[in-house]
mmCIF file with all atom_site columns, C-alpha atoms in Angstrom:
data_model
loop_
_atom_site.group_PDB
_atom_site.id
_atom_site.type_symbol
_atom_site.label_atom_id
_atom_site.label_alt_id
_atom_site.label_comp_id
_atom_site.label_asym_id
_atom_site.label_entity_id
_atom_site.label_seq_id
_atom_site.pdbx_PDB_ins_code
_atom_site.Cartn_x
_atom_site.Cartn_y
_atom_site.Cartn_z
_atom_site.occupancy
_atom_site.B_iso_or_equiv
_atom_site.pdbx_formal_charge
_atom_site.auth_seq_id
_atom_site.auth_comp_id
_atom_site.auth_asym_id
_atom_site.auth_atom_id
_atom_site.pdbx_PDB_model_num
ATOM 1   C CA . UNK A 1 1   ? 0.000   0.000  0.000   1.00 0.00 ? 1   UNK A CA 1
ATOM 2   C CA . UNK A 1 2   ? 2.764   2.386  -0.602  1.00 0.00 ? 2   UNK A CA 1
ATOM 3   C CA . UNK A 1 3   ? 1.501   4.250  -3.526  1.00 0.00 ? 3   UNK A CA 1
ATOM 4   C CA . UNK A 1 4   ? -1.836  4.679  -1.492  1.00 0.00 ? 4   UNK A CA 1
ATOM 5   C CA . UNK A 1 5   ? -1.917  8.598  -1.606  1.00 0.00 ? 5   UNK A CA 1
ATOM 6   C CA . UNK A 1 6   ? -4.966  9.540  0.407   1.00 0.00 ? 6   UNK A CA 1
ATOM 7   C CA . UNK A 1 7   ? -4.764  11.907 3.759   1.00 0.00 ? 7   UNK A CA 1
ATOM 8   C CA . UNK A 1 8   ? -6.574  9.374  6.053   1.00 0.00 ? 8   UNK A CA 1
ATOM 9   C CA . UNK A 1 9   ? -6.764  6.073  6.683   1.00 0.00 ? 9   UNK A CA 1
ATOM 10  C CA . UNK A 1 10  ? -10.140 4.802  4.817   1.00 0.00 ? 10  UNK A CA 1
ATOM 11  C CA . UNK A 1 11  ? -12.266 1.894  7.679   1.00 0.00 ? 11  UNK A CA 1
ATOM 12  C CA . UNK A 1 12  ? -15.334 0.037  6.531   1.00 0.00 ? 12  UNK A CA 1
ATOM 13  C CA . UNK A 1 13  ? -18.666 1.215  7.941   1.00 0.00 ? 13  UNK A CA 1
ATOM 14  C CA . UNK A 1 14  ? -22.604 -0.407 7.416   1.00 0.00 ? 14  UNK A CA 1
ATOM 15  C CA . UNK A 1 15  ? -24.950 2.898  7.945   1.00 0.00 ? 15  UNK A CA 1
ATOM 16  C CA . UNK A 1 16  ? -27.995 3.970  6.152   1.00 0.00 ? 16  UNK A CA 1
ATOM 17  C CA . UNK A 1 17  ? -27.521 7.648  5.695   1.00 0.00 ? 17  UNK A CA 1
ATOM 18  C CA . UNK A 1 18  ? -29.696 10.446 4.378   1.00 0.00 ? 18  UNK A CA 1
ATOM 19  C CA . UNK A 1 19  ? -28.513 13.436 1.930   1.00 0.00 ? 19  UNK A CA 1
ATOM 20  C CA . UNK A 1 20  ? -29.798 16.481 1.715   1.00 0.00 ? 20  UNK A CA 1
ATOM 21  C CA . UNK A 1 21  ? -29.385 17.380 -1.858  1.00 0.00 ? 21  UNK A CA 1
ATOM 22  C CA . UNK A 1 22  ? -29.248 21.211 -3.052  1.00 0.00 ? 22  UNK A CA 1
ATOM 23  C CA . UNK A 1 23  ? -32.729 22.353 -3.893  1.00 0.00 ? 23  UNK A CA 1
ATOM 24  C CA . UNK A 1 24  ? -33.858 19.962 -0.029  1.00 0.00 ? 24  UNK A CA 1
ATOM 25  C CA . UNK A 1 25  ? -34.129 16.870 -2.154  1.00 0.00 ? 25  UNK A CA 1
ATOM 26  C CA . UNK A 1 26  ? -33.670 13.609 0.519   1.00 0.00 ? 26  UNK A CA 1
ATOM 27  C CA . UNK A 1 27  ? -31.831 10.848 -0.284  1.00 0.00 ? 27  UNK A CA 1
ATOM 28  C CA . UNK A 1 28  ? -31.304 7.614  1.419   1.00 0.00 ? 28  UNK A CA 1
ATOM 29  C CA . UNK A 1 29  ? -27.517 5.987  0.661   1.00 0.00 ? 29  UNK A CA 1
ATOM 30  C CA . UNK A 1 30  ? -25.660 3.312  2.646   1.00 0.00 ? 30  UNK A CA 1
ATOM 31  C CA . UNK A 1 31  ? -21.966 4.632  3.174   1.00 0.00 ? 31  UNK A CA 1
ATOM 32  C CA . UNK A 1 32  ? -19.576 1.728  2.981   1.00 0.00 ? 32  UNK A CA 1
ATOM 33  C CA . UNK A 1 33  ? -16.482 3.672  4.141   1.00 0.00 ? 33  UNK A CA 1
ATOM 34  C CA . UNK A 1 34  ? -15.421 6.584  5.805   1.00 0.00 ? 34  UNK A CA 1
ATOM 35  C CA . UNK A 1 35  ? -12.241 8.497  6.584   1.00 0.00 ? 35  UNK A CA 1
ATOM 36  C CA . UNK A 1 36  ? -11.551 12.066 8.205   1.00 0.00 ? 36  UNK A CA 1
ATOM 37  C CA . UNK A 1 37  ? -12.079 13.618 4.844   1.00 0.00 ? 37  UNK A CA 1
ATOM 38  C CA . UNK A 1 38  ? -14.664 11.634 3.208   1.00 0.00 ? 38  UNK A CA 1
ATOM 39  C CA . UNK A 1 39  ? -17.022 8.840  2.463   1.00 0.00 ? 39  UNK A CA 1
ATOM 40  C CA . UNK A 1 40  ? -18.025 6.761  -0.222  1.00 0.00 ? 40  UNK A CA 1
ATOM 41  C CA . UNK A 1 41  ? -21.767 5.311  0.055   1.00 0.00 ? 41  UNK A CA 1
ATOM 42  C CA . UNK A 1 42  ? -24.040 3.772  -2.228  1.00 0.00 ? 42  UNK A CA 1
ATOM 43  C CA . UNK A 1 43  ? -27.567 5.448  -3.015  1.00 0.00 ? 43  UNK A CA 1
ATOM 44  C CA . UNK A 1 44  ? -30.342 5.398  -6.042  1.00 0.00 ? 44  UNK A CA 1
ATOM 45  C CA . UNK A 1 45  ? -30.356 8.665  -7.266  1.00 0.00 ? 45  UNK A CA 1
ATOM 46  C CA . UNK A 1 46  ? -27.105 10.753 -7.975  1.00 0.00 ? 46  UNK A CA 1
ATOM 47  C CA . UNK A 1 47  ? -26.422 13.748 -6.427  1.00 0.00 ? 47  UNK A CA 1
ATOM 48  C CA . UNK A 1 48  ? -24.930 16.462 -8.955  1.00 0.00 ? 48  UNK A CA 1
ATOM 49  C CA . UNK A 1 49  ? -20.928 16.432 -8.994  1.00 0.00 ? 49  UNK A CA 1
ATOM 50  C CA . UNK A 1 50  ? -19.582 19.369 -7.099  1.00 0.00 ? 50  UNK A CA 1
ATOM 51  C CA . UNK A 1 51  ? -22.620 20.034 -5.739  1.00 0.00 ? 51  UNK A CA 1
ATOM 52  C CA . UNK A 1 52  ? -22.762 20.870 -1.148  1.00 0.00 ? 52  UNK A CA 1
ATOM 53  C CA . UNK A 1 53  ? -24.589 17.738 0.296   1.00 0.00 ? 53  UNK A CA 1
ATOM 54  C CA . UNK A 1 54  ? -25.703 17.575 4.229   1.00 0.00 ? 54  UNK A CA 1
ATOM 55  C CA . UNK A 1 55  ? -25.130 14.467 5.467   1.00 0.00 ? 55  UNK A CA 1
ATOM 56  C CA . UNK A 1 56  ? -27.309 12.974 8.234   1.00 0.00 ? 56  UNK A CA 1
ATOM 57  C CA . UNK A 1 57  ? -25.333 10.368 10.317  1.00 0.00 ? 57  UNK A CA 1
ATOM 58  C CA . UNK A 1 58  ? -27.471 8.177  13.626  1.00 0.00 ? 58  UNK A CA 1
ATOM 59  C CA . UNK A 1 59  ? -25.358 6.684  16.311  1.00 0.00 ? 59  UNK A CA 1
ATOM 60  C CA . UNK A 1 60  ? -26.333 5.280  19.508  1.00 0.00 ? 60  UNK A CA 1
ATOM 61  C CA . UNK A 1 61  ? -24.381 6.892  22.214  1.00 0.00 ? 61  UNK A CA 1
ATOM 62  C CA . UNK A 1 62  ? -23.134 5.114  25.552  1.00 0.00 ? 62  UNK A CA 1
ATOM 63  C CA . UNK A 1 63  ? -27.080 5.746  27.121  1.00 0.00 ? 63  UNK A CA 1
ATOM 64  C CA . UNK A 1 64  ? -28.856 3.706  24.011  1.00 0.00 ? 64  UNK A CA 1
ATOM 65  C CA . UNK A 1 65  ? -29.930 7.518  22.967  1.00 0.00 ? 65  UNK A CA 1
ATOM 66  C CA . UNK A 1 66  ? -29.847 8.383  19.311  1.00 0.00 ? 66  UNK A CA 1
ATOM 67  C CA . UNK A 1 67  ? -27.398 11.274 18.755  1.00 0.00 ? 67  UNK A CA 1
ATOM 68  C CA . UNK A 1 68  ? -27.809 12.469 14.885  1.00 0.00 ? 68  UNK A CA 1
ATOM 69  C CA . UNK A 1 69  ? -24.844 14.379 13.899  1.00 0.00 ? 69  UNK A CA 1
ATOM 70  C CA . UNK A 1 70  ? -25.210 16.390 9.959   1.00 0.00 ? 70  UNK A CA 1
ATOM 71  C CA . UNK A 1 71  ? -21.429 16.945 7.897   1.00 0.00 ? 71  UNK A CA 1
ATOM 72  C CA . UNK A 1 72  ? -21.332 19.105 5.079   1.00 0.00 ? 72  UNK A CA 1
ATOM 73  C CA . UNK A 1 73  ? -19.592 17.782 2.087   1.00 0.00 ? 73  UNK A CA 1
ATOM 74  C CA . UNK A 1 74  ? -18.869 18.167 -1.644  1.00 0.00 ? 74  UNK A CA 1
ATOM 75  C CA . UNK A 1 75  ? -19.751 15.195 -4.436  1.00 0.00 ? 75  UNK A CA 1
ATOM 76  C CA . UNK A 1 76  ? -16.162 15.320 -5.650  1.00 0.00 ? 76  UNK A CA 1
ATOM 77  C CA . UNK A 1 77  ? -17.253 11.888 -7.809  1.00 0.00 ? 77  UNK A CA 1
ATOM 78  C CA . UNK A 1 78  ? -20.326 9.486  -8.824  1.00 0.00 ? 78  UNK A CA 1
ATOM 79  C CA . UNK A 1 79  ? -20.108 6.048  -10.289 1.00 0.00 ? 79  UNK A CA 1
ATOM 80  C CA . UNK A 1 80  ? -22.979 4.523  -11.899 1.00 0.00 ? 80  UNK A CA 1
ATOM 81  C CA . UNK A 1 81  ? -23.374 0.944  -10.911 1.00 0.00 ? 81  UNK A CA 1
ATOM 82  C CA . UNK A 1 82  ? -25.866 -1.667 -12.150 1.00 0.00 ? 82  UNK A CA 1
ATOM 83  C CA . UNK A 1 83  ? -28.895 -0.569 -10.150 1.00 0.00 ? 83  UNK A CA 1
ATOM 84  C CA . UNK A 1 84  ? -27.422 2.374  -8.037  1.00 0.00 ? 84  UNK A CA 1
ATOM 85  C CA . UNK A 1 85  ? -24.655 5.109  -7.746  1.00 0.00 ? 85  UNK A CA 1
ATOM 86  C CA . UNK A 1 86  ? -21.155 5.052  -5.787  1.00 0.00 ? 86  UNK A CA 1
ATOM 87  C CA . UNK A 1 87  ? -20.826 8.775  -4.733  1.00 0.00 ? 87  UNK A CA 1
ATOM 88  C CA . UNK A 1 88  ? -17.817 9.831  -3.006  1.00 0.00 ? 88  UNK A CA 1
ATOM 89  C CA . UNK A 1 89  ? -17.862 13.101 -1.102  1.00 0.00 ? 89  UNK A CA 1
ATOM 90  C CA . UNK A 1 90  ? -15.261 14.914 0.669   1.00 0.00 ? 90  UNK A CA 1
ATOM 91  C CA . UNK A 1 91  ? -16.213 16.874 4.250   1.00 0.00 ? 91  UNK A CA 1
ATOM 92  C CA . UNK A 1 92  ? -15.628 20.129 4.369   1.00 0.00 ? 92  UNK A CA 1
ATOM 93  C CA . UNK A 1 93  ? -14.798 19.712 8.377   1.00 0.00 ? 93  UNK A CA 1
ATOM 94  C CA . UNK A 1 94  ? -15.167 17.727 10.993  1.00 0.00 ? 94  UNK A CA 1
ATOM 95  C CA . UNK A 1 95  ? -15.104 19.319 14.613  1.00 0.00 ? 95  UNK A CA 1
ATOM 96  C CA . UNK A 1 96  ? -15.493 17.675 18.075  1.00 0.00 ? 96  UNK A CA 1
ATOM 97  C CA . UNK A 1 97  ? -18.124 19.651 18.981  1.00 0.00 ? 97  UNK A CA 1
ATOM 98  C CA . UNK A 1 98  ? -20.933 18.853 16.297  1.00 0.00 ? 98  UNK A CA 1
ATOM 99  C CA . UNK A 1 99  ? -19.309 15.720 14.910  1.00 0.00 ? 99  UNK A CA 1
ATOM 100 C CA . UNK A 1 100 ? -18.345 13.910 18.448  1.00 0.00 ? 100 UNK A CA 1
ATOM 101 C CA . UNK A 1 101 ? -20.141 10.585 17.497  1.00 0.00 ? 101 UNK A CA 1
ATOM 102 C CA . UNK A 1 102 ? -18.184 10.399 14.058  1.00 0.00 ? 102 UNK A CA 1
ATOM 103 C CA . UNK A 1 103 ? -14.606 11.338 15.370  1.00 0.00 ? 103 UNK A CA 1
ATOM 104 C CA . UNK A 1 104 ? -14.869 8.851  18.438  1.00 0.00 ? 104 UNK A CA 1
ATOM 105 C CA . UNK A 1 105 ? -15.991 6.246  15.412  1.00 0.00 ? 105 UNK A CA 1
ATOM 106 C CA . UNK A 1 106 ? -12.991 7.124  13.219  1.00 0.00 ? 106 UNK A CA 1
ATOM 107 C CA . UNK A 1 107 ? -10.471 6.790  16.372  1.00 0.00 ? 107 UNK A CA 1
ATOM 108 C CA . UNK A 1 108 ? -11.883 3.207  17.347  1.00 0.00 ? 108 UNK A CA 1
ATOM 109 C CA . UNK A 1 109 ? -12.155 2.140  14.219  1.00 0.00 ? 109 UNK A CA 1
ATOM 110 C CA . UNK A 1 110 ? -8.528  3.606  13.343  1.00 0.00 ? 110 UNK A CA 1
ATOM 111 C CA . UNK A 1 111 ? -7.162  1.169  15.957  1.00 0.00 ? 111 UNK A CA 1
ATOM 112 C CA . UNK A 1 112 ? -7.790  -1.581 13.906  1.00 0.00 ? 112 UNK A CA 1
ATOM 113 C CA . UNK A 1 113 ? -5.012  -3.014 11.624  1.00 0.00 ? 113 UNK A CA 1
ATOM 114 C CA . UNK A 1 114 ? -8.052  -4.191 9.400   1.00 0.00 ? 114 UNK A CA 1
ATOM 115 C CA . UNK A 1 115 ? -11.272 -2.663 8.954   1.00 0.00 ? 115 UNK A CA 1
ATOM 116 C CA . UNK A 1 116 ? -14.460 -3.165 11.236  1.00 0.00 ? 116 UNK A CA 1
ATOM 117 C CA . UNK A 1 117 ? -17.737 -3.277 10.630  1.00 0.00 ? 117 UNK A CA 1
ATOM 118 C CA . UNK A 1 118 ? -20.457 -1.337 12.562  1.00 0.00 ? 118 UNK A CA 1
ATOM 119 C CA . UNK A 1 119 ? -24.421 -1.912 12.852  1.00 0.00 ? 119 UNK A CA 1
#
């Protein structure tokens, strides 16, 4: 993996998502991986190439509550596979404060000489 040239380390993650599209449009993806600048997920409609995308991310914190944490991000590519779209989008930021859930995700997961798998 020594020509891999990407920032962060990429780990495997299972989570429906939603994406609000420019113009409110909603749609539901499943991201497959994520990193500390990006995803990549899978979804049935294609959000527009360089278009700003909110992404709406559920965990379960330590209480069993459902914390919902939104990152803003850029399409920087779509794919189109047989009967859906690989989108990758880079974040514009992460921060502890809104993105707490995410971050403590990434460090776990980061720990890992191979990728995990969440719910």
């Amino acid at each position: 993996m020594g020509n891999d040239k990407r920032r962060h380390k990429r780990v495997s993650l299972l989570k429906e998502i939603e994406i609000q599209c420019p113009h409110n449009e909603i749609v539901k993806a499943l991201v497959v991986n994520i990193s500390r600048s990006g995803l990549v997920a899978y979804c049935n409609k294609t959000p527009e190439i360089g278009s700003d995308i909110a992404i709406s991310l559920l965990f379960d914190d330590e209480y069993k509550v459902d914390r919902r944490e939104v990152i803003i991000g850029s399409v920087c590519w779509v794919k189109p596979l047989e009967d859906f779209y690989a989108v990758g989008v880079q974040f514009k930021s992460l921060n502890e404060h809104k993105h707490f859930m995410t971050l403590a995700y990434l460090d776990y997961a980061e720990g890992f000489e191979q990728p995990c798998l969440s719910e």
